[in-house]
C-alpha positions as YAML, in Angstrom:
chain: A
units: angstrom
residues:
- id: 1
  name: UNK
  ca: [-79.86, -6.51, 47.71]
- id: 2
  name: UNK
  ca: [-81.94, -4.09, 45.32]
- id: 3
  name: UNK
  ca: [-82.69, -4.91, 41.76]
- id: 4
  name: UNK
  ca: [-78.83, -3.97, 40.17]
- id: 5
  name: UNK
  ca: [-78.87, -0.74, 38.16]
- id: 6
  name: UNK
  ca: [-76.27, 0.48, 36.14]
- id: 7
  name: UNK
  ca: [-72.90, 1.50, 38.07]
- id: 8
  name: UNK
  ca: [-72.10, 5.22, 38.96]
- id: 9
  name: UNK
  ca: [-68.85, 6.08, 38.32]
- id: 10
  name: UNK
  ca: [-67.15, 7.37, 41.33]
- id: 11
  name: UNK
  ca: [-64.18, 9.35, 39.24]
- id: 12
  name: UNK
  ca: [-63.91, 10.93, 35.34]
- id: 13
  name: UNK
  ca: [-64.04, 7.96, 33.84]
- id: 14
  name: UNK
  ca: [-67.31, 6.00, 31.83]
- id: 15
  name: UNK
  ca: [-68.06, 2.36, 33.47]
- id: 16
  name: UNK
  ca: [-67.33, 0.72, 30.06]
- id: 17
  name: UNK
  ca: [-65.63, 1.40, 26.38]
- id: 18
  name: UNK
  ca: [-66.31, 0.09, 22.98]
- id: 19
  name: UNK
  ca: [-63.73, -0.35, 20.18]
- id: 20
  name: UNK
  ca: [-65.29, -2.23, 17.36]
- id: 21
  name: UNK
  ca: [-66.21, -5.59, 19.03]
- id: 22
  name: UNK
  ca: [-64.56, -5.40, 21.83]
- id: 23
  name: UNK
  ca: [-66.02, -4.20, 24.95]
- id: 24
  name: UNK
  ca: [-63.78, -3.32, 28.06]
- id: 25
  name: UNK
  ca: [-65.61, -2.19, 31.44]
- id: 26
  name: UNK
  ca: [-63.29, 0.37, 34.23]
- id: 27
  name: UNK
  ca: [-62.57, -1.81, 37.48]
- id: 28
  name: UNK
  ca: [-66.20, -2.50, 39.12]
- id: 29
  name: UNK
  ca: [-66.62, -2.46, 42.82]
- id: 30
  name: UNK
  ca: [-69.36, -3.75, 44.93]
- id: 31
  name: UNK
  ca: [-70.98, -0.53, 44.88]
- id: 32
  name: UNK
  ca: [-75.15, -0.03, 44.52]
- id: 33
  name: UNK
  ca: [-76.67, 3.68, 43.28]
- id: 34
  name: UNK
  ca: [-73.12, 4.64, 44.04]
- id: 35
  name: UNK
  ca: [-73.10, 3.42, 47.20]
- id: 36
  name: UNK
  ca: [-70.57, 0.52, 48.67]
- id: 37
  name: UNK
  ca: [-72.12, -2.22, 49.77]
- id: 38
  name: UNK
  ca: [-69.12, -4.12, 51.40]
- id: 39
  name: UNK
  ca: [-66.17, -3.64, 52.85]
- id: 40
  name: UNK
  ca: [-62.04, -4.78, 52.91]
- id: 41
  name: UNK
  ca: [-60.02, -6.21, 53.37]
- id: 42
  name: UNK
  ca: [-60.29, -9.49, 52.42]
- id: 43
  name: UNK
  ca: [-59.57, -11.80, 55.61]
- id: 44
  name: UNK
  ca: [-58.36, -15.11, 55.67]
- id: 45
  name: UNK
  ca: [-60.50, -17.94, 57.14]
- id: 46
  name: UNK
  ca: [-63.63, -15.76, 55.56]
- id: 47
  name: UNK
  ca: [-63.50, -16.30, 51.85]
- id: 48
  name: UNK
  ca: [-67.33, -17.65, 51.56]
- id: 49
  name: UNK
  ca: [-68.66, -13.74, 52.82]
- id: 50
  name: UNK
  ca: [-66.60, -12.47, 50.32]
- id: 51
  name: UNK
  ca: [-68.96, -14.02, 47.25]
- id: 52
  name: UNK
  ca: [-71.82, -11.36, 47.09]
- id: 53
  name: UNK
  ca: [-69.43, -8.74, 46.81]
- id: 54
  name: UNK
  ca: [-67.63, -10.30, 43.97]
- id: 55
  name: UNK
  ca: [-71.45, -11.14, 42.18]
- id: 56
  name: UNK
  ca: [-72.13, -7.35, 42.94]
- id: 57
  name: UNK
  ca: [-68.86, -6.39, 41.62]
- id: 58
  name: UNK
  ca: [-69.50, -8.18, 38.38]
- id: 59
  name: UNK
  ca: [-72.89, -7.35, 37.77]
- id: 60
  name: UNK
  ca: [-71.94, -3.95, 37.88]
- id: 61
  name: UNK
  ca: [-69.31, -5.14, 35.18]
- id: 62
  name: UNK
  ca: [-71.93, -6.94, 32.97]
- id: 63
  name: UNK
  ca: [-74.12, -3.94, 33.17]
- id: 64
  name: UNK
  ca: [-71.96, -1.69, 31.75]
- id: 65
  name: UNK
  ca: [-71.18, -4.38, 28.81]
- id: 66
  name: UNK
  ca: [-74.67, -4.50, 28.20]
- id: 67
  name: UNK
  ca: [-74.89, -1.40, 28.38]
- id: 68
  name: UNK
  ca: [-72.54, -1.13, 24.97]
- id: 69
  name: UNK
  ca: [-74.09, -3.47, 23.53]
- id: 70
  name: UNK
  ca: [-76.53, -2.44, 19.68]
- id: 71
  name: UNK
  ca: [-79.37, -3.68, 19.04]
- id: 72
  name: UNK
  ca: [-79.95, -7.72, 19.17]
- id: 73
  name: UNK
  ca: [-76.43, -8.43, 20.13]
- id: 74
  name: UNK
  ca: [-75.33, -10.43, 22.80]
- id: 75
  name: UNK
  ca: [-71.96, -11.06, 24.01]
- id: 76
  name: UNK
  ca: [-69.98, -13.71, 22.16]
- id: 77
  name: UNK
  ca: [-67.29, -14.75, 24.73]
- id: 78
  name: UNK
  ca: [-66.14, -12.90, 27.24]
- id: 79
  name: UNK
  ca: [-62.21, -12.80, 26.88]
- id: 80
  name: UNK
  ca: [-60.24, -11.83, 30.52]
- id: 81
  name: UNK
  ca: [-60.90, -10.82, 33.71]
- id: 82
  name: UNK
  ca: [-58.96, -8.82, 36.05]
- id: 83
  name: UNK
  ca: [-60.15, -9.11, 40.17]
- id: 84
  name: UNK
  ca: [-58.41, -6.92, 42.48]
- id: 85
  name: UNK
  ca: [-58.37, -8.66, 46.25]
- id: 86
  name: UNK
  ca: [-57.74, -5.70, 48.72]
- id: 87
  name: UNK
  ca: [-56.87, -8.37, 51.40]
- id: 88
  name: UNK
  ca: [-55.14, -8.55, 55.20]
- id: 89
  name: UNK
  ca: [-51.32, -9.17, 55.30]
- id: 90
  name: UNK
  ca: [-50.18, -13.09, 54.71]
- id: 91
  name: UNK
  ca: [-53.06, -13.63, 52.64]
- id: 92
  name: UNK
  ca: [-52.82, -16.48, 49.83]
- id: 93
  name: UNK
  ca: [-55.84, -17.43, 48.35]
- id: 94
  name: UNK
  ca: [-56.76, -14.50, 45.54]
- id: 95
  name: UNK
  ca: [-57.80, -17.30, 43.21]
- id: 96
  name: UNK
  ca: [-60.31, -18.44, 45.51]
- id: 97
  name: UNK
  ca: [-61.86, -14.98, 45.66]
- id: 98
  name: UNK
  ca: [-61.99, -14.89, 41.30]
- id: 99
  name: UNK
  ca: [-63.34, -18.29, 41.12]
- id: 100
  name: UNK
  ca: [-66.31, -16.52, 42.71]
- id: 101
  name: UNK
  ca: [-66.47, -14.68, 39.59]
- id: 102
  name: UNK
  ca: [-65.31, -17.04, 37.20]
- id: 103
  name: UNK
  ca: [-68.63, -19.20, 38.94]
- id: 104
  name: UNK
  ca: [-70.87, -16.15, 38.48]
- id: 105
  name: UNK
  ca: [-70.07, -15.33, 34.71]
- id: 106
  name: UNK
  ca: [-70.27, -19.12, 34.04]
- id: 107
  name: UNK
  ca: [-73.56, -18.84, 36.03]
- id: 108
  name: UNK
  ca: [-74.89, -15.77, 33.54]
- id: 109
  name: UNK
  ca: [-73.19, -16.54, 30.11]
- id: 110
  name: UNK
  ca: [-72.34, -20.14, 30.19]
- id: 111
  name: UNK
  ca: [-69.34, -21.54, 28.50]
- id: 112
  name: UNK
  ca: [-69.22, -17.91, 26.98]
- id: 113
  name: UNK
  ca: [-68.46, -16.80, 30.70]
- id: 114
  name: UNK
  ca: [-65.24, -18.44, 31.04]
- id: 115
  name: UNK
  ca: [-62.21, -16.26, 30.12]
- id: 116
  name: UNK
  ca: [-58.55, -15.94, 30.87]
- id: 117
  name: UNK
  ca: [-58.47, -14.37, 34.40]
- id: 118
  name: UNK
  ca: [-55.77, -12.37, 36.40]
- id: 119
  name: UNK
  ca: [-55.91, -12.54, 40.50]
- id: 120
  name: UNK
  ca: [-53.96, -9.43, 42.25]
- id: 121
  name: UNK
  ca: [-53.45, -8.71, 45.57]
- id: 122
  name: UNK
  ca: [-53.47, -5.36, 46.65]
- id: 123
  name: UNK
  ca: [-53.16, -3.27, 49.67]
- id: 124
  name: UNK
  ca: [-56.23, -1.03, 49.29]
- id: 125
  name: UNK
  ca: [-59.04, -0.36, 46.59]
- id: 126
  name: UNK
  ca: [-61.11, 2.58, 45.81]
- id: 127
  name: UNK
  ca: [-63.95, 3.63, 48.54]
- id: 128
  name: UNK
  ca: [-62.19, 0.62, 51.15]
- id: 129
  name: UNK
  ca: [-64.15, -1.95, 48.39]
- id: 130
  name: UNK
  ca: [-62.50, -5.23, 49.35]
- id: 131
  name: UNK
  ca: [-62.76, -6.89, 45.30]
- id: 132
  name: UNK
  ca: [-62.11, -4.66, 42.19]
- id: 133
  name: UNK
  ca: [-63.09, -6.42, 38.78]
- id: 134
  name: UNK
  ca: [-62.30, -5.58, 35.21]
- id: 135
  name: UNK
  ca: [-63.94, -7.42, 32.19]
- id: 136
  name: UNK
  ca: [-63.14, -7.36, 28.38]
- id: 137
  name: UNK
  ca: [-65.82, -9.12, 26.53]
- id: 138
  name: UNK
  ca: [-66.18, -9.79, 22.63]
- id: 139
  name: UNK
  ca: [-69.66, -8.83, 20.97]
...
């Protein structure tokens, strides 16, 4: 994978929001300059290939965070998570897909990565993306 850069949106909307000192991204896919860089659904027995997507999906997230952020601030905690699974029929195991991400903001922010998390199952996402995530992180 390329060096990230910050994530194109693909509708009218802006990748992230700020509200005082709260920061809450739009749903991030595993997309690079625009482009998506994996594919759904989600199939059971193959969880593990389903990891860099999620990492792309939530760099794109941080990005836009950091993107928000002023001057020498830094996020504080981040405070939920929303990932979307776009995954095959009979499939069960959402939560293994988000601890992928849970992992990867625990990897980047430490204890400050770990937040209250949702895990959805969905038929389809945006562009055939097989994980959607959504971030809300206190600066």
């Amino acid at each position: 994978m390329q060096e990230a850069a910050m994530p194109v949106p693909q509708g009218d909307y802006v990748p992230a929001s700020r509200h005082g000192g709260l920061i809450y991204t739009a749903g991030m896919t595993p997309r690079q300059n625009g482009r998506m860089m994996f594919d759904g659904p989600v199939r059971t027995g193959q969880i593990d290939v389903q990891r860099e997507a999620v990492r792309l999906a939530c760099t794109n997230a941080l990005l836009a965070i950091e993107d928000k952020l002023r001057g020498d601030e830094e996020i504080a905690a981040m405070l939920t998570m929303t990932v979307y699974v776009a995954a095959e029929d009979g499939f069960s195991e959402h939560s293994k897909i988000a601890d992928f991400a849970s992992a990867f903001l625990r990897e980047r922010l430490g204890d400050r990565g770990i937040c209250s998390r949702c895990a959805i199952g969905v038929a389809n996402l945006p562009g055939n993306a097989p994980v959607e995530i959504q971030l809300v992180a206190a600066v």
